[in-house]
Short mmCIF file of C-alpha atoms in Angstrom, two decimals:
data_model
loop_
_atom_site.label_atom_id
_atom_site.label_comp_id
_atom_site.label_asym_id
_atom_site.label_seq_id
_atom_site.Cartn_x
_atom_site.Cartn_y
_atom_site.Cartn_z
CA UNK B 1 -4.29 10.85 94.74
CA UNK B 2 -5.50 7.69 93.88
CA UNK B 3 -4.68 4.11 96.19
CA UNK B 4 -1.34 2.66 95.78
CA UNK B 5 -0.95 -1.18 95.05
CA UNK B 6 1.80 -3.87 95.48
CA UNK B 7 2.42 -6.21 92.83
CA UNK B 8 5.09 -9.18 93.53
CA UNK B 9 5.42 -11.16 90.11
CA UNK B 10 4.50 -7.91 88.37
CA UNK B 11 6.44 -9.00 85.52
CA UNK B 12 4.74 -12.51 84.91
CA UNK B 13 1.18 -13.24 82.72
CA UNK B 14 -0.80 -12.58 86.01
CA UNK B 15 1.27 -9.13 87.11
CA UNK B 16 1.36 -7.45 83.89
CA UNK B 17 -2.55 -7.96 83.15
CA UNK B 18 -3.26 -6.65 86.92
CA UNK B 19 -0.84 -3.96 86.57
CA UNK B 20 -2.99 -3.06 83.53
CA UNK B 21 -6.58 -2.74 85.23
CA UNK B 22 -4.69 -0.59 88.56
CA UNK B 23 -3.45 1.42 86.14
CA UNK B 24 -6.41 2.24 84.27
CA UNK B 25 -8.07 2.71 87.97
CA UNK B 26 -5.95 5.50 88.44
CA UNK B 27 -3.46 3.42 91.16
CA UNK B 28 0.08 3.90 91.50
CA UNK B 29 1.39 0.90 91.12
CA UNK B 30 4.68 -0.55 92.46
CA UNK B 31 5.95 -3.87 91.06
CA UNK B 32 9.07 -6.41 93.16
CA UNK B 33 11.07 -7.79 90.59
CA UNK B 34 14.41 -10.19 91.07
CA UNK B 35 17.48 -8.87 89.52
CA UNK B 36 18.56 -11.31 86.67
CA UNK B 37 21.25 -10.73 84.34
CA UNK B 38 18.73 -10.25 80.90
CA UNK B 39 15.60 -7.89 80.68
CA UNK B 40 12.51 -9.73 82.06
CA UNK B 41 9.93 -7.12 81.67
CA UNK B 42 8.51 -7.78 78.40
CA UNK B 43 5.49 -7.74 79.37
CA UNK B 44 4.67 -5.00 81.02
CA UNK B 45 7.26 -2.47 78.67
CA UNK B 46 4.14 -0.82 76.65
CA UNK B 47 2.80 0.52 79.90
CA UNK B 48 6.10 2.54 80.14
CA UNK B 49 5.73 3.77 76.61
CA UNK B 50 2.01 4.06 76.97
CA UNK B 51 2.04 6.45 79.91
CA UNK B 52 1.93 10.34 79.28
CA UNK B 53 4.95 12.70 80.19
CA UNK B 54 4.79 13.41 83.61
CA UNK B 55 2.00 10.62 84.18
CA UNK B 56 4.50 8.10 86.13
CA UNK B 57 2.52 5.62 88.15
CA UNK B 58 4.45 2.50 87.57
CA UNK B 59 7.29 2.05 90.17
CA UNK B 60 9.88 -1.50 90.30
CA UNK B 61 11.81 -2.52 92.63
CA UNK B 62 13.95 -4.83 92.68
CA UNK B 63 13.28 -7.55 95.96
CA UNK B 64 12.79 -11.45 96.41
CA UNK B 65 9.87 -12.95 98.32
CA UNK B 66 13.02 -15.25 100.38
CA UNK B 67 14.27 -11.59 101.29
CA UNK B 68 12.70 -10.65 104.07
CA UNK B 69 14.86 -7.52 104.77
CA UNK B 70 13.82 -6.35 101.25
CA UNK B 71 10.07 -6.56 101.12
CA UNK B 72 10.02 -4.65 104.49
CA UNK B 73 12.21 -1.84 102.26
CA UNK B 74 9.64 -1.95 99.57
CA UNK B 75 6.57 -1.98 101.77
CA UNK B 76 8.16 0.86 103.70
CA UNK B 77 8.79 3.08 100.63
CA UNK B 78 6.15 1.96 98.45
CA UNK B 79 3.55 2.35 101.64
CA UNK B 80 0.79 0.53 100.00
CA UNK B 81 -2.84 0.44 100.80
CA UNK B 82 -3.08 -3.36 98.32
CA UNK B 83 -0.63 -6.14 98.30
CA UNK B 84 -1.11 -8.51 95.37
CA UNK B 85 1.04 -11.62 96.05
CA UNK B 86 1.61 -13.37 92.30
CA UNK B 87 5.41 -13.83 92.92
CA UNK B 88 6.30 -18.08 92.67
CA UNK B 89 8.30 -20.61 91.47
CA UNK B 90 4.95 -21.41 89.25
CA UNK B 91 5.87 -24.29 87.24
CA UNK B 92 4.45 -27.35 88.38
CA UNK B 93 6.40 -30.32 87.02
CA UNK B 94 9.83 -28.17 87.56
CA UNK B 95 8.50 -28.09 91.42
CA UNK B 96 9.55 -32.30 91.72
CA UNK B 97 12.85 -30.93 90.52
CA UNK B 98 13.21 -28.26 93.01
CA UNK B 99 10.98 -28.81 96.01
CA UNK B 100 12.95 -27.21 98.34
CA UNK B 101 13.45 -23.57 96.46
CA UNK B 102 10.12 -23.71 95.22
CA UNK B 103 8.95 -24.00 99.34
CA UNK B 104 11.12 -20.92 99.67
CA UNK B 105 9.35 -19.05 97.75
CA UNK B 106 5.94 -19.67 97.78
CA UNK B 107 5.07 -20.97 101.25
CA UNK B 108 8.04 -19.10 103.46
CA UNK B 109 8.04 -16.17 100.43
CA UNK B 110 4.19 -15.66 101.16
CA UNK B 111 5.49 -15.50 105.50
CA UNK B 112 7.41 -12.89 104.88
CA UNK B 113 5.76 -10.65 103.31
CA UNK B 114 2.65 -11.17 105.69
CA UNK B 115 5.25 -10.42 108.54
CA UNK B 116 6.48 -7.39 106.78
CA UNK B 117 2.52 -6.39 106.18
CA UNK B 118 1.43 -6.85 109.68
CA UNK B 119 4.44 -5.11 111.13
CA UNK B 120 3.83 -1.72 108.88
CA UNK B 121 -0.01 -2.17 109.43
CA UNK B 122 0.92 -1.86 112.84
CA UNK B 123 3.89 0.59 113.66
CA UNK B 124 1.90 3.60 110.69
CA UNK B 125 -1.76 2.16 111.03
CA UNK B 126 -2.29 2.00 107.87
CA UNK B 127 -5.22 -0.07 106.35
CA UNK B 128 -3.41 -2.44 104.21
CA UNK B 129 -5.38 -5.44 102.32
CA UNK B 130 -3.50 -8.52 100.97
CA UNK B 131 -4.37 -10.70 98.04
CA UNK B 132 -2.46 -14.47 98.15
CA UNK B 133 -3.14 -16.16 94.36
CA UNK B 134 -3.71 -19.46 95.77
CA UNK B 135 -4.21 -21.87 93.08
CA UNK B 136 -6.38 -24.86 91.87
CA UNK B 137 -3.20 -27.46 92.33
CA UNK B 138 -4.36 -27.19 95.88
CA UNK B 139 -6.76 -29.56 95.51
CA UNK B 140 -4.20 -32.50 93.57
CA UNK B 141 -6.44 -35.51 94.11
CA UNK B 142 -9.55 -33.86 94.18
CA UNK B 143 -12.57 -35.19 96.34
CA UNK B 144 -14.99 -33.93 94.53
CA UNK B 145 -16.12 -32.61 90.79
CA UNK B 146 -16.69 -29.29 90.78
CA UNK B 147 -14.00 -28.13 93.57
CA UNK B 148 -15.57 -25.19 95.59
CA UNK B 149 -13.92 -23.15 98.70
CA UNK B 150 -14.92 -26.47 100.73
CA UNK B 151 -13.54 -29.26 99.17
CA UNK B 152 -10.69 -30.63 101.24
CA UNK B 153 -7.32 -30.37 99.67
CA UNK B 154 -5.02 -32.97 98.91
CA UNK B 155 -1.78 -31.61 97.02
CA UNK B 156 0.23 -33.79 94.71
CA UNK B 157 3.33 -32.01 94.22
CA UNK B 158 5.90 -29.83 96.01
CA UNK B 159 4.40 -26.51 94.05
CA UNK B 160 0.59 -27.01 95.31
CA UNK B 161 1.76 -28.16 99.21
CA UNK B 162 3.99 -24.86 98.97
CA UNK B 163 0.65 -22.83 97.98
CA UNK B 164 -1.47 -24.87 100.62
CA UNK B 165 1.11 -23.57 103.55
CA UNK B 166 1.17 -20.14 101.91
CA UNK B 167 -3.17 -20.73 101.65
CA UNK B 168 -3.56 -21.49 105.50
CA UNK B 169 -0.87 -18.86 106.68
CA UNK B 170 -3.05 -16.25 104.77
CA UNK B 171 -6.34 -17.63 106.35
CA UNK B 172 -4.05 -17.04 109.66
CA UNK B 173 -3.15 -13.85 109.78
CA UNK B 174 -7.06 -12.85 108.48
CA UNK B 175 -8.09 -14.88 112.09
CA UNK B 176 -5.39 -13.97 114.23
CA UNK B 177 -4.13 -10.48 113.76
CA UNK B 178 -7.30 -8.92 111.90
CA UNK B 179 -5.68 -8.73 108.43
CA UNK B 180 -8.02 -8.20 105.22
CA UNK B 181 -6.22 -11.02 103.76
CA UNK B 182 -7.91 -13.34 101.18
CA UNK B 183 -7.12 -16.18 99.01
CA UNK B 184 -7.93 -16.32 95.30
CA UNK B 185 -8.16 -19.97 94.33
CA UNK B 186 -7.57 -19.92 90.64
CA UNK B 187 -7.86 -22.23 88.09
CA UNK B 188 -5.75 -22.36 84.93
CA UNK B 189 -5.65 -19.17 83.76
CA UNK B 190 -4.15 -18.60 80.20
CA UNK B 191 -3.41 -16.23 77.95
CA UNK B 192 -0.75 -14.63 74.83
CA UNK B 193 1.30 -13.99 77.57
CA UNK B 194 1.94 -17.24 79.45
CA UNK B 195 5.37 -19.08 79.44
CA UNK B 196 6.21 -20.75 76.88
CA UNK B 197 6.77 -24.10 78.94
CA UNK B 198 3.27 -23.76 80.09
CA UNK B 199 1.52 -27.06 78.13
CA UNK B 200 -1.23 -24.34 76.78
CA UNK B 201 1.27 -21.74 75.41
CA UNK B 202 3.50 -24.58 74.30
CA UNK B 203 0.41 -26.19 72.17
CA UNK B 204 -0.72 -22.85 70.50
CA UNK B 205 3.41 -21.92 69.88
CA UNK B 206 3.77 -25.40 68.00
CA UNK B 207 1.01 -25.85 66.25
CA UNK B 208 1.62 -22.15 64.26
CA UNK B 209 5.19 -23.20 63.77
CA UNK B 210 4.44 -26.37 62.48
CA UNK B 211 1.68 -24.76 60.13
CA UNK B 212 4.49 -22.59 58.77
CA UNK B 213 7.26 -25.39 58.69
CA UNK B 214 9.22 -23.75 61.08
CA UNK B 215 8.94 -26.98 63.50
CA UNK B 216 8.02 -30.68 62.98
CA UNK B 217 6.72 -32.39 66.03
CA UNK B 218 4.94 -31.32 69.42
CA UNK B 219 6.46 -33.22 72.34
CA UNK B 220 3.57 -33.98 75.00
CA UNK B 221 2.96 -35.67 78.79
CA UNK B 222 -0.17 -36.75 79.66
CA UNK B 223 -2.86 -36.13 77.02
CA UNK B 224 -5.72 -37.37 79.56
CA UNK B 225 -5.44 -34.76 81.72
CA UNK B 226 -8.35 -32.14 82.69
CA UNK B 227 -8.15 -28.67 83.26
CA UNK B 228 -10.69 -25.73 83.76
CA UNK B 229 -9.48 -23.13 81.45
CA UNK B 230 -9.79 -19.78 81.32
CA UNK B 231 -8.67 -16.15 80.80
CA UNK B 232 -5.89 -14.38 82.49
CA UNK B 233 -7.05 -10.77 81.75
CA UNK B 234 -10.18 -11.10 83.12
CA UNK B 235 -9.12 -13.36 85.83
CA UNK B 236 -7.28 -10.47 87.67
CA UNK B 237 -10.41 -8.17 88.24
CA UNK B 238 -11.53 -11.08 91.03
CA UNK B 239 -8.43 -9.89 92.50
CA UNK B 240 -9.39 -6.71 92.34
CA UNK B 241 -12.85 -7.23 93.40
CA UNK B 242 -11.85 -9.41 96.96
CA UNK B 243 -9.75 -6.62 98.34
CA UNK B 244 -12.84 -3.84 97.25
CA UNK B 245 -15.36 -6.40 99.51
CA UNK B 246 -16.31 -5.25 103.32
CA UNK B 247 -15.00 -8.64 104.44
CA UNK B 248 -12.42 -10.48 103.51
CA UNK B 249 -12.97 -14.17 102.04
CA UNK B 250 -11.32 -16.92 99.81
CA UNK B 251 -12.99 -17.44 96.29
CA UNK B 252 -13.02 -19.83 93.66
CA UNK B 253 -12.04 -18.26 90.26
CA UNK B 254 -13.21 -20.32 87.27
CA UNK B 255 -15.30 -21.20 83.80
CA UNK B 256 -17.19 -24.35 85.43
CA UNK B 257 -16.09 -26.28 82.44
CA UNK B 258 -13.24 -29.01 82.17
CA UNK B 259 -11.27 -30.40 78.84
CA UNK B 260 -8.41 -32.74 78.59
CA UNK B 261 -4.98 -31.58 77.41
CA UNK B 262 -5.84 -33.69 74.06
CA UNK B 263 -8.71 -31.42 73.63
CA UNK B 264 -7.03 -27.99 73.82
CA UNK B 265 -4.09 -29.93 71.23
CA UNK B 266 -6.97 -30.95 69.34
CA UNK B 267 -8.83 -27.00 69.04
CA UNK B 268 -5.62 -25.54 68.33
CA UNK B 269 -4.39 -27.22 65.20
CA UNK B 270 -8.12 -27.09 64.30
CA UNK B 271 -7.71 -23.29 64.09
CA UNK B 272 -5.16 -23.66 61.57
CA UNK B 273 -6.84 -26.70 59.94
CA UNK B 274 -4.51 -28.99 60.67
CA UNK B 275 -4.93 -32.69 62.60
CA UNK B 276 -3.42 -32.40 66.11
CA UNK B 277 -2.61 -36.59 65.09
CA UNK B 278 -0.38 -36.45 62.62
CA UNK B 279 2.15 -34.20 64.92
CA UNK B 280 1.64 -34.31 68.50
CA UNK B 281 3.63 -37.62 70.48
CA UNK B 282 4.11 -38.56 73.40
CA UNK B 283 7.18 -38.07 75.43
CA UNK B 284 7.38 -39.46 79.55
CA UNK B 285 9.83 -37.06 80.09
CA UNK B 286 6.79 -34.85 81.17
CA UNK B 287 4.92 -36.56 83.22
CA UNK B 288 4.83 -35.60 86.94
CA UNK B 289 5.74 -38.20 89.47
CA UNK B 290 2.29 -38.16 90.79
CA UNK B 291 -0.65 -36.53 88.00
CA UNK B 292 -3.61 -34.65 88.99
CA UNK B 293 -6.27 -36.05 86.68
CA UNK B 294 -9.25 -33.71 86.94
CA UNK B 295 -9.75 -30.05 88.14
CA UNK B 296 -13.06 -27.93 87.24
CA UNK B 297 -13.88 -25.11 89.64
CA UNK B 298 -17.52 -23.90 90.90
CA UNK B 299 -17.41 -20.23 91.20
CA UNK B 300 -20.25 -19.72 92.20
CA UNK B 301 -19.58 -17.62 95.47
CA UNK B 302 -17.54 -15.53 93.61
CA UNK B 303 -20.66 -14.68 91.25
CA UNK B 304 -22.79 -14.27 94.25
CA UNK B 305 -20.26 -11.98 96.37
CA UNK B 306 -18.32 -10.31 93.54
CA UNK B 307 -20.27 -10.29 90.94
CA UNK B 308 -17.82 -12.05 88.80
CA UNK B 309 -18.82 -14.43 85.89
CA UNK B 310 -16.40 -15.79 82.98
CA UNK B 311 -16.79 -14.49 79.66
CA UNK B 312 -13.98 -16.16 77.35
CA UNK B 313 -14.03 -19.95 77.28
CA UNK B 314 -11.81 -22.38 76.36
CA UNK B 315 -12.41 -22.42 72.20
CA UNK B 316 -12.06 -18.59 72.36
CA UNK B 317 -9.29 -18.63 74.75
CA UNK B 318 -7.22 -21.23 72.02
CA UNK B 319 -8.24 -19.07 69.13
CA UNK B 320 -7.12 -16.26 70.81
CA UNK B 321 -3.52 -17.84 72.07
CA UNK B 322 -3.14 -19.35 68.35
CA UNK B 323 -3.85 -15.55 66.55
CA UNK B 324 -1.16 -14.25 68.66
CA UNK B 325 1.26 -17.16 68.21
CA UNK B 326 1.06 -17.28 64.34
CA UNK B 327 2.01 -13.56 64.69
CA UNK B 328 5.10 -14.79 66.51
CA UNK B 329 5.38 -17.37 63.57
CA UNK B 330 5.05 -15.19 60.64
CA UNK B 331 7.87 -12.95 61.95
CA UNK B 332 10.09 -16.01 62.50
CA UNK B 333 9.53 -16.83 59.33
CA UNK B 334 10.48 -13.80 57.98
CA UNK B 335 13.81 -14.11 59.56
CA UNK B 336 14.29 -17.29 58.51
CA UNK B 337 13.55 -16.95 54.59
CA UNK B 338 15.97 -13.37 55.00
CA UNK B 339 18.26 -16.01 56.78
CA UNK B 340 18.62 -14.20 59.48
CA UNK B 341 17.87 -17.57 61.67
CA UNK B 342 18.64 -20.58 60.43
#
């Protein structure tokens, strides 16, 4: 029987492509999912339909990271040898609006959970290794360009102190009660399957609308803004590989290279030769309180250690997103022209 896995946020960009590469390592794989009141596993639905009869290795349950009583349930049934901690409130500018839930869940969530892990380690003695996805918004105001696993953080909103408490408490159960527990500082990680509200996914989603006159204008914050993008699906296998080490660590995931939100806008109406100008303006509404200007992440350790390099960058990343959104356009359009949607 092959290792069994944990996956909180198994239902989100980062979860479903994980879930993916377990599966196809022969894990059983159990996912923590919050009860909501509409279906919110889209993304991971083909690996039901995918799986042969009999072949069931993909478990939910249904938990919260602020439910402490209910990860120790899942931990105790699922009794898993990996914990994969995705689960967030991950939306940075919705953070200023809700600082205190998005604490809850990331930085107490992330407590919990490494309670709930410690306690089973130690009452069955079982060899469990954690995986928190720290993130890149740790380092806000950054100190220095490229960010490595050294440069001092300084967080600039209520999402990226969350994951900086949830980054240290990690780094403190590794030191104080022997865990294999290590951090994955990621950069932006994109993909077909990211939110919608995410500024990437909303770029490549408006610019195939507009191209098929389904929309008029793209509504954007800070244009100036630089991010090291890359891609989700290959962004989980460092995951993978930092629980698979002898020792654990914390690793910087990312391409090396940095472009400004106007850049991405810019390659993806490119793709559908169109000039990013004529449609893109500029609304305050979403800028944050207090902007991170710059991130761009040397992974070098995690080439060195892991073996890890990037192999989609950010033009092929855009083309990618923009293929699979004019998809999403063409059958909207469809619907429209049967009037079906008006």
């Amino acid at each position: 029987m092959g290792k069994v896995a944990l996956i909180t946020g198994i239902t989100g960009q980062d979860g479903s492509y994980l879930t993916e590469l377990l599966l196809e390592k022969g894990y059983q794989v159990h996912g923590v999912m919050r009860r909501a009141s509409n279906f919110t596993t889209q993304r991971i639905d083909h690996l039901y339909s995918d799986r042969h009869e009999g072949d069931i290795r993909l478990h939910l349950h249904y938990g919260d990271l602020v439910d402490a009583i209910s990860l120790r349930r899942i931990i105790s049934e699922a009794k898993p040898d990996e914990v994969y901690n995705l689960a967030a409130q991950s939306h940075v500018r919705t953070s200023f609006d809700q600082p205190v839930y998005t604490s809850e869940v990331i930085a107490i969530g992330t407590l919990h959970l490494l309670e709930a892990i410690r306690d089973y380690r130690d009452s069955s003695g079982a060899d469990v290794r954690f995986y928190q996805a720290s993130s890149s918004e740790m380092y806000g105001k950054a100190a220095e360009i490229p960010q490595t696993e050294y440069t001092p953080f300084y967080p600039r909103s209520p999402y990226a102190c969350a994951k900086v408490q949830a980054h240290w408490q990690t780094v403190n159960y590794r030191e104080a009660y022997g865990l294999f527990a290590c951090n994955g500082i990621l950069f932006n990680h994109e993909s077909p399957r990211r939110g919608e509200t995410f500024v990437t996914r909303k770029i490549t989603r408006a610019a195939t609308r507009i191209k098929l006159g389904l929309q008029d204008l793209l509504y954007l914050g800070n244009l100036d803004a630089k991010r090291d993008w890359g891609f989700a699906g290959e962004y989980v296998e460092t995951m993978w590989l930092m629980l698979q080490q002898e020792d654990p660590d914390d690793y910087v995931v990312a391409t090396g290279q940095s472009h400004s939100v106007r850049e991405f806008a810019q390659e993806a109406f490119g793709c559908l030769d169109l000039n990013w100008q004529e449609y893109v303006r500029f609304d305050p509404r979403y800028l944050r309180p207090t902007e991170v200007n710059t991130l761009q992440g040397d992974a070098t350790k995690a080439r060195n250690l892991l073996g890890w390099k990037p192999k989609v960058m950010m033009s092929q990343l855009c083309r990618m997103m923009v293929d699979a959104d004019m998809r999403l356009a063409q059958q909207e359009r469809t619907l429209v022209d049967a009037g079906h949607l008006v």
